[in-house]
Tab-separated table of C-alpha atoms in Angstrom:
chain	number	residue	atom	x	y	z
A	1	MET	CA	17.075	-0.486	-24.248
A	2	ALA	CA	13.245	-1.437	-24.619
A	3	ASP	CA	11.661	-0.215	-27.580
A	4	ARG	CA	8.469	-1.959	-27.611
A	5	VAL	CA	5.336	-1.407	-26.111
A	6	VAL	CA	2.963	-5.157	-25.624
A	7	LEU	CA	-0.213	-5.394	-24.693
A	8	CYS	CA	-1.522	-8.631	-22.256
A	9	ILE	CA	-5.478	-8.336	-23.569
A	10	GLY	CA	-7.613	-11.071	-21.077
A	11	THR	CA	-10.717	-12.130	-22.495
A	12	LYS	CA	-13.673	-14.365	-22.291
A	13	LYS	CA	-12.109	-16.380	-25.158
A	14	GLY	CA	-8.919	-16.297	-23.683
A	15	LEU	CA	-5.646	-14.123	-24.009
A	16	PHE	CA	-4.555	-12.484	-27.030
A	17	VAL	CA	-1.176	-9.996	-27.306
A	18	ALA	CA	-0.508	-6.706	-29.366
A	19	GLU	CA	2.584	-5.802	-29.900
A	20	ALA	CA	4.009	-1.910	-31.829
A	21	SER	CA	7.210	0.291	-31.365
A	22	GLN	CA	6.973	2.945	-29.050
A	23	SER	CA	5.204	5.135	-31.761
A	24	ARG	CA	2.298	3.411	-31.225
A	25	ARG	CA	0.676	3.396	-34.505
A	26	LYS	CA	0.373	-0.216	-34.932
A	27	PHE	CA	-0.135	-3.490	-33.352
A	28	GLN	CA	0.067	-6.096	-34.329
A	29	LEU	CA	-2.348	-9.089	-32.636
A	30	ARG	CA	-1.460	-12.368	-32.010
A	31	GLY	CA	-3.667	-15.198	-30.027
A	32	PRO	CA	-5.721	-15.738	-28.586
A	33	PHE	CA	-3.764	-18.010	-26.637
A	34	GLY	CA	-6.216	-20.589	-24.267
A	35	SER	CA	-8.674	-20.269	-26.914
A	36	GLY	CA	-12.050	-20.692	-25.626
A	37	VAL	CA	-11.352	-19.513	-21.629
A	38	SER	CA	-12.019	-16.681	-19.978
A	39	VAL	CA	-8.959	-14.853	-19.022
A	40	TYR	CA	-9.036	-12.461	-15.617
A	41	SER	CA	-5.688	-11.884	-15.108
A	42	ALA	CA	-2.769	-10.596	-16.409
A	43	LEU	CA	1.276	-10.158	-16.246
A	44	ILE	CA	3.936	-8.535	-17.873
A	45	ASP	CA	6.302	-8.950	-15.272
A	46	THR	CA	10.027	-7.141	-16.534
A	47	ARG	CA	12.384	-7.965	-13.516
A	48	ARG	CA	14.354	-10.322	-15.561
A	49	SER	CA	13.771	-11.091	-18.972
A	50	ALA	CA	10.389	-10.380	-19.805
A	51	ARG	CA	7.547	-12.983	-19.339
A	52	ILE	CA	4.539	-12.946	-19.605
A	53	TYR	CA	2.055	-14.941	-17.016
A	54	ALA	CA	-2.328	-15.601	-17.508
A	55	SER	CA	-4.889	-16.975	-15.811
A	56	SER	CA	-7.463	-19.342	-17.925
A	57	CYS	CA	-9.512	-21.026	-15.449
A	58	ASN	CA	-11.842	-23.190	-16.647
A	59	ALA	CA	-14.747	-24.971	-14.621
A	60	PHE	CA	-14.608	-28.541	-16.686
A	61	PHE	CA	-10.510	-28.879	-17.639
A	62	GLY	CA	-9.480	-27.227	-14.403
A	63	MET	CA	-7.498	-24.298	-13.518
A	64	LYS	CA	-3.822	-22.981	-15.019
A	65	ILE	CA	-1.317	-20.842	-15.740
A	66	LEU	CA	-0.090	-19.532	-18.680
A	67	THR	CA	3.751	-18.750	-19.437
A	68	SER	CA	5.762	-17.828	-22.806
A	69	THR	CA	9.081	-15.998	-22.634
A	70	ASP	CA	9.005	-14.897	-26.068
A	71	LEU	CA	6.462	-11.741	-25.543
A	72	GLY	CA	3.290	-14.258	-26.448
A	73	THR	CA	4.520	-16.027	-29.521
A	74	LYS	CA	4.157	-19.530	-27.426
A	75	PHE	CA	2.772	-20.608	-23.995
A	76	LYS	CA	2.900	-23.190	-22.199
A	77	GLU	CA	1.183	-23.747	-19.424
A	78	THR	CA	3.428	-24.007	-15.767
A	79	LYS	CA	4.153	-27.381	-13.782
A	80	SER	CA	1.447	-26.196	-11.018
A	81	THR	CA	-1.115	-23.479	-10.272
A	82	PRO	CA	-2.547	-22.397	-6.746
A	83	ALA	CA	-4.707	-25.431	-5.282
A	84	PHE	CA	-6.273	-25.499	-1.183
A	85	PRO	CA	-4.736	-28.382	0.356
A	86	LYS	CA	-6.761	-31.822	0.030
A	87	GLU	CA	-8.411	-31.172	4.155
A	88	ASP	CA	-9.622	-27.721	3.251
A	89	GLY	CA	-12.609	-28.037	2.015
A	90	ARG	CA	-12.561	-25.397	-0.919
A	91	ALA	CA	-11.728	-25.749	-4.631
A	92	LEU	CA	-9.937	-23.309	-6.838
A	93	ALA	CA	-12.366	-21.774	-8.309
A	94	ASN	CA	-10.207	-18.745	-10.625
A	95	ILE	CA	-6.947	-16.486	-10.170
A	96	TRP	CA	-7.879	-12.890	-9.811
A	97	SER	CA	-4.687	-11.628	-9.690
A	98	LEU	CA	-1.229	-12.265	-10.331
A	99	GLU	CA	1.849	-10.250	-9.047
A	100	PRO	CA	5.209	-9.924	-8.770
A	101	GLY	CA	7.088	-10.437	-5.753
A	102	GLU	CA	10.521	-9.784	-3.982
A	103	ASP	CA	13.269	-11.446	-6.284
A	104	ASN	CA	13.088	-12.679	-9.771
A	105	LYS	CA	11.426	-15.993	-9.491
A	106	GLU	CA	8.573	-14.828	-6.611
A	107	LEU	CA	4.877	-14.809	-7.818
A	108	TRP	CA	1.687	-13.207	-5.650
A	109	ALA	CA	-1.750	-15.371	-6.846
A	110	GLY	CA	-4.761	-13.773	-5.792
A	111	VAL	CA	-8.019	-16.376	-6.578
A	112	GLU	CA	-11.556	-17.328	-5.663
A	113	PRO	CA	-13.185	-18.570	-3.246
A	114	ALA	CA	-10.858	-15.723	-1.213
A	115	ALA	CA	-7.067	-16.749	-0.569
A	116	LEU	CA	-3.577	-16.286	-1.279
A	117	PHE	CA	-0.748	-17.794	-2.493
A	118	ARG	CA	2.948	-17.252	-3.586
A	119	SER	CA	5.233	-19.230	-5.887
A	120	GLU	CA	8.945	-19.035	-4.543
A	121	ASP	CA	10.004	-20.708	-8.265
A	122	GLY	CA	8.002	-18.197	-11.641
A	123	GLY	CA	4.909	-20.734	-11.082
A	124	ASN	CA	5.838	-23.759	-10.789
A	125	SER	CA	4.913	-24.413	-7.117
A	126	TRP	CA	2.792	-22.884	-4.473
A	127	GLU	CA	1.678	-22.027	-0.284
A	128	MET	CA	-0.945	-20.680	0.549
A	129	ILE	CA	-0.996	-18.183	2.952
A	130	ALA	CA	-2.647	-18.911	6.025
A	131	GLY	CA	-2.304	-15.419	7.128
A	132	ILE	CA	-5.427	-14.103	5.118
A	133	SER	CA	-6.186	-17.244	3.437
A	134	ASN	CA	-7.058	-18.611	7.112
A	135	HIS	CA	-8.239	-15.144	8.809
A	136	LYS	CA	-11.102	-15.006	11.529
A	137	HIS	CA	-12.955	-13.155	9.241
A	138	SER	CA	-13.594	-15.278	5.518
A	139	LYS	CA	-16.350	-17.246	7.312
A	140	ASP	CA	-18.178	-13.788	7.231
A	141	TRP	CA	-17.103	-13.159	3.498
A	142	HIS	CA	-19.075	-13.621	1.226
A	143	PRO	CA	-19.043	-12.888	-2.807
A	144	GLY	CA	-20.423	-9.521	-4.570
A	145	ALA	CA	-21.293	-10.287	-8.474
A	146	GLY	CA	-17.915	-11.758	-9.635
A	147	GLY	CA	-17.517	-14.509	-6.947
A	148	LEU	CA	-15.286	-13.979	-3.613
A	149	CYS	CA	-12.786	-12.772	-5.628
A	150	LEU	CA	-8.941	-11.866	-4.226
A	151	HIS	CA	-8.391	-9.021	-6.729
A	152	THR	CA	-5.977	-6.569	-5.757
A	153	ILE	CA	-2.522	-7.312	-4.502
A	154	VAL	CA	-0.406	-4.292	-3.595
A	155	ARG	CA	3.094	-4.807	-2.822
A	156	ASP	CA	5.053	-1.998	-0.619
A	157	GLY	CA	7.731	-3.938	1.132
A	158	ASN	CA	6.645	-5.943	4.139
A	159	ARG	CA	3.300	-4.222	3.187
A	160	ILE	CA	0.326	-5.710	1.387
A	161	HIS	CA	-2.487	-4.091	0.607
A	162	LEU	CA	-5.494	-6.859	-0.514
A	163	GLY	CA	-8.619	-5.860	-2.488
A	164	ILE	CA	-11.450	-8.584	-1.768
A	165	SER	CA	-14.883	-8.705	-2.954
A	166	THR	CA	-16.460	-8.797	-0.591
A	167	GLY	CA	-14.156	-8.475	2.265
A	168	GLY	CA	-12.763	-5.201	1.846
A	169	HIS	CA	-9.121	-3.848	2.445
A	170	TYR	CA	-6.691	-5.676	3.987
A	171	LEU	CA	-3.206	-5.061	5.337
A	172	SER	CA	-0.161	-7.159	6.179
A	173	GLU	CA	2.730	-4.923	7.890
A	174	ASP	CA	4.369	-8.129	8.431
A	175	GLY	CA	5.249	-9.360	4.453
A	176	GLY	CA	2.104	-11.582	4.645
A	177	GLN	CA	2.378	-13.270	7.864
A	178	THR	CA	-0.710	-11.530	9.627
A	179	PHE	CA	-3.447	-9.173	8.121
A	180	GLU	CA	-5.893	-6.909	9.506
A	181	ALA	CA	-8.746	-5.297	8.386
A	182	ALA	CA	-8.015	-1.960	7.519
A	183	ASN	CA	-11.295	0.012	6.155
A	184	THR	CA	-11.604	3.023	8.246
A	185	GLY	CA	-13.822	5.611	5.881
A	186	VAL	CA	-14.489	2.972	3.192
A	187	GLY	CA	-18.153	3.077	3.389
A	188	ALA	CA	-21.295	-0.235	2.559
A	189	GLY	CA	-24.169	0.333	0.767
A	190	PHE	CA	-25.498	-3.359	1.086
A	191	VAL	CA	-25.380	-4.233	5.079
A	192	PRO	CA	-27.166	-1.782	7.953
A	193	ASN	CA	-23.955	-0.499	9.024
A	194	PRO	CA	-22.774	1.770	6.728
A	195	TYR	CA	-19.314	1.585	7.759
A	196	PRO	CA	-18.245	-1.705	8.469
A	197	GLU	CA	-14.845	-3.143	10.390
A	198	PHE	CA	-15.630	-5.722	6.868
A	199	GLY	CA	-17.185	-6.808	4.959
A	200	GLN	CA	-17.089	-3.279	1.597
A	201	CYS	CA	-16.637	-4.510	-2.086
A	202	VAL	CA	-13.899	-2.956	-2.832
A	203	HIS	CA	-12.749	-3.022	-6.204
A	204	LYS	CA	-9.342	-2.187	-7.093
A	205	ILE	CA	-6.534	-0.346	-5.211
A	206	ALA	CA	-3.935	1.440	-6.529
A	207	ARG	CA	-0.680	2.812	-5.420
A	208	HIS	CA	2.961	4.428	-6.681
A	209	PRO	CA	6.274	3.955	-6.083
A	210	ASP	CA	6.780	7.764	-5.763
A	211	ALA	CA	4.172	8.089	-3.519
A	212	PRO	CA	4.336	5.354	-1.067
A	213	GLY	CA	2.256	5.781	2.013
A	214	ARG	CA	-0.504	7.667	-0.424
A	215	LEU	CA	-3.196	4.604	-1.600
A	216	TYR	CA	-6.704	5.349	-4.336
A	217	MET	CA	-9.401	2.634	-4.553
A	218	GLN	CA	-12.128	2.609	-6.648
A	219	ASN	CA	-15.261	0.610	-4.053
A	220	HIS	CA	-18.692	0.004	-4.769
A	221	GLY	CA	-20.296	3.601	-4.879
A	222	GLY	CA	-23.830	4.178	-6.273
A	223	TRP	CA	-26.047	3.943	-3.191
A	224	PRO	CA	-28.054	7.301	-3.055
A	225	ASP	CA	-28.276	7.004	0.683
A	226	ARG	CA	-24.875	6.907	0.819
A	227	PRO	CA	-22.919	8.909	-1.662
A	228	GLY	CA	-19.741	9.451	-1.974
A	229	ILE	CA	-18.517	6.140	-0.918
A	230	GLY	CA	-17.472	4.686	-4.294
A	231	VAL	CA	-14.139	6.826	-5.167
A	232	LEU	CA	-11.329	6.801	-1.571
A	233	ARG	CA	-7.977	8.317	-0.831
A	234	SER	CA	-5.542	6.957	1.825
A	235	ASP	CA	-2.337	8.840	2.807
A	236	ASP	CA	-1.549	6.522	5.970
A	237	TYR	CA	-0.368	3.657	4.500
A	238	GLY	CA	-3.984	2.572	4.182
A	239	HIS	CA	-4.830	3.311	7.488
A	240	THR	CA	-8.089	4.987	6.885
A	241	TRP	CA	-9.292	6.245	3.848
A	242	GLU	CA	-11.769	9.345	2.519
A	243	SER	CA	-14.279	10.136	0.135
A	244	ILE	CA	-12.235	11.736	-3.567
A	245	ALA	CA	-15.463	11.008	-5.347
A	246	GLU	CA	-16.892	14.836	-5.592
A	247	GLY	CA	-17.587	16.307	-8.778
A	248	LEU	CA	-17.557	12.438	-10.897
A	249	PRO	CA	-22.166	11.717	-12.392
A	250	SER	CA	-21.406	8.723	-10.608
A	251	ASP	CA	-19.008	7.163	-7.684
A	252	PHE	CA	-19.637	3.202	-9.358
A	253	GLY	CA	-16.904	1.849	-10.755
A	254	PHE	CA	-14.021	-0.847	-11.342
A	255	PRO	CA	-10.366	0.254	-12.211
A	256	ILE	CA	-8.698	2.695	-10.711
A	257	VAL	CA	-5.144	3.862	-12.589
A	258	ILE	CA	-2.452	6.303	-11.579
A	259	HIS	CA	0.069	7.939	-14.474
A	260	PRO	CA	3.595	6.269	-14.266
A	261	HIS	CA	5.361	9.321	-13.395
A	262	ASP	CA	2.367	11.401	-11.239
A	263	PRO	CA	1.148	10.417	-7.810
A	264	ASP	CA	-0.993	13.129	-8.465
A	265	THR	CA	-2.557	12.035	-11.714
A	266	ILE	CA	-5.561	8.654	-12.302
A	267	TYR	CA	-8.252	8.365	-13.681
A	268	VAL	CA	-11.540	6.234	-13.020
A	269	VAL	CA	-14.645	5.305	-15.620
A	270	PRO	CA	-17.490	6.329	-14.085
A	271	LEU	CA	-20.411	4.277	-14.551
A	272	GLU	CA	-24.658	3.652	-13.770
A	273	PRO	CA	-24.402	1.946	-11.234
A	274	MET	CA	-27.643	-0.256	-11.826
A	275	THR	CA	-27.104	-1.441	-15.418
A	276	ARG	CA	-23.258	-0.337	-14.789
A	277	THR	CA	-22.922	1.055	-18.269
A	278	CYS	CA	-21.514	4.449	-19.410
A	279	PRO	CA	-23.598	6.854	-17.567
A	280	GLU	CA	-26.401	8.315	-20.564
A	281	GLY	CA	-24.552	5.655	-23.002
A	282	LYS	CA	-22.114	8.368	-23.520
A	283	PRO	CA	-19.011	6.818	-22.258
A	284	ALA	CA	-15.800	9.303	-20.577
A	285	ILE	CA	-12.637	8.529	-18.490
A	286	TRP	CA	-12.626	11.032	-15.952
A	287	ARG	CA	-8.829	12.588	-14.926
A	288	SER	CA	-7.851	13.978	-11.810
A	289	THR	CA	-4.435	16.121	-11.831
A	290	ASN	CA	-3.937	16.760	-7.597
A	291	GLY	CA	-5.185	13.552	-6.173
A	292	GLY	CA	-8.735	13.417	-6.429
A	293	ARG	CA	-9.696	17.639	-5.715
A	294	LYS	CA	-11.051	18.214	-8.829
A	295	TRP	CA	-11.542	15.927	-12.029
A	296	LYS	CA	-11.906	16.730	-15.650
A	297	ARG	CA	-13.839	14.353	-17.877
A	298	LEU	CA	-12.050	12.887	-21.086
A	299	THR	CA	-14.066	11.687	-24.087
A	300	LYS	CA	-12.191	13.076	-27.456
A	301	GLY	CA	-12.371	10.472	-30.215
A	302	LEU	CA	-14.944	8.633	-27.749
A	303	PRO	CA	-18.430	7.406	-28.865
A	304	LYS	CA	-20.915	10.650	-28.481
A	305	GLN	CA	-23.643	8.671	-27.342
A	306	GLU	CA	-25.605	4.993	-27.360
A	307	SER	CA	-22.403	3.366	-26.149
A	308	PHE	CA	-23.331	0.784	-23.332
A	309	PHE	CA	-20.771	-0.605	-22.164
A	310	THR	CA	-18.538	-1.619	-18.532
A	311	VAL	CA	-15.309	-1.391	-18.138
A	312	LEU	CA	-14.016	-4.071	-15.286
A	313	ARG	CA	-11.568	-3.552	-12.601
A	314	ASP	CA	-8.446	-4.874	-14.750
A	315	GLY	CA	-9.494	-3.484	-17.574
A	316	MET	CA	-7.452	-0.381	-17.852
A	317	THR	CA	-3.621	0.345	-17.486
A	318	MET	CA	-1.431	3.142	-18.302
A	319	ASP	CA	2.051	2.143	-20.491
A	320	GLN	CA	5.699	3.826	-18.810
A	321	LEU	CA	6.911	5.632	-22.079
A	322	ASP	CA	7.617	9.124	-21.409
A	323	SER	CA	4.393	10.490	-23.020
A	324	PRO	CA	1.977	7.451	-21.975
A	325	ALA	CA	-0.901	6.123	-22.957
A	326	VAL	CA	-4.203	4.852	-21.813
A	327	TYR	CA	-5.533	1.282	-22.175
A	328	PHE	CA	-9.166	0.025	-21.237
A	329	GLY	CA	-10.727	-2.513	-22.979
A	330	THR	CA	-14.531	-2.868	-22.845
A	331	THR	CA	-16.691	-5.748	-22.701
A	332	THR	CA	-18.600	-5.410	-26.156
A	333	GLY	CA	-15.270	-5.865	-27.453
A	334	GLN	CA	-13.510	-2.728	-28.033
A	335	LEU	CA	-9.329	-1.816	-27.110
A	336	TRP	CA	-8.944	2.047	-26.422
A	337	MET	CA	-5.955	3.849	-26.466
A	338	GLY	CA	-5.634	6.957	-25.043
A	339	HIS	CA	-2.664	9.373	-25.942
A	340	ASP	CA	-0.640	11.467	-23.939
A	341	GLY	CA	-2.442	10.259	-21.453
A	342	GLY	CA	-5.994	9.948	-22.217
A	343	ASP	CA	-5.950	13.914	-24.759
A	344	GLU	CA	-7.329	11.858	-27.220
A	345	TRP	CA	-8.783	8.500	-28.174
A	346	SER	CA	-8.672	6.389	-30.595
A	347	CYS	CA	-9.806	2.442	-31.289
A	348	LEU	CA	-7.372	-0.187	-31.853
A	349	PHE	CA	-9.251	-3.632	-31.810
A	350	ASP	CA	-13.353	-2.896	-32.245
A	351	SER	CA	-14.500	-6.725	-32.534
A	352	LEU	CA	-12.303	-8.794	-29.776
A	353	PRO	CA	-14.261	-11.516	-27.467
A	354	PRO	CA	-15.516	-9.501	-23.810
A	355	ILE	CA	-12.478	-7.557	-22.543
A	356	ASN	CA	-11.869	-8.487	-18.626
A	357	CYS	CA	-8.122	-7.096	-17.882
A	358	VAL	CA	-5.575	-5.265	-20.316
A	359	LYS	CA	-1.572	-4.878	-19.282
A	360	ALA	CA	0.930	-2.479	-20.763
A	361	ALA	CA	4.909	-2.938	-20.692
A	362	VAL	CA	7.283	-1.134	-22.815
A	363	VAL	CA	9.953	-4.053	-23.153
């Protein structure tokens, strides 16, 4: 029986693992692992006995994937990492996404420069998925502020949704053999055409298994002359998108998270588009319980003013308990927990390195 909550916290200085009982009264912290190296992606894989994976990417010492079979007491490196063919001309700069595949040992990885890889043996060997990695559009993709990264992989049987910055949303309906740009309704504020076929700076995509045709997207908004393009919803498997940003103080942000037990309940972190910090220095998480038609500001327990942090695209998550908690990590090193779905907040850790990603699982 699952009785523990485990958090993986990827930071600028390595990976931390926090563990608590289901009461979540106190988390014990372990780490850092891969000390001194940025961790942008982590996965708590619960398909078999729980296993943790985390990227550990360093421009000087190389790209690694760390794995643990004892919930983060110790880690070892996988036998290999994703790598472009020698004749390709590209070199791996970062691993932005790690996601489980169909069977117990299949893994998917999204990397920088934007490409997709798959492993069938738990990360010990990798193959490049040519359908997107060599897509006809790829030569026209351009780096966003964080690089040219394939940062989101959302799987639904033979459907695979990818988020690329800046490439946009790409959809495969044949298991990854081919991909098509699927950005109808997804805007871009930095190019002359407000709704291009591709080239949008998608920040994150989320899907709930109980509503497979519906997806939510946090896109790069914050453009005064093109309002409302930052928070979006699709009800046709990602073929078309419409804005759900009305009522938010800003449509710019990075993460978007769905409640584990309710596909209508979603969370975003609006930010000032120019500074990428809390509007007016007053942090808040915003929640909708009706699929984005109305939003509520959640602030109880958070600082009331003078907080100018950023929450990055993988910096917010939820556990899967009956009354789930929301977690978010900041670029100033705080990890916050929102009890009862975000109704009240407390700071779990306040002096970690800048946080890139947070993942939660009940094991």
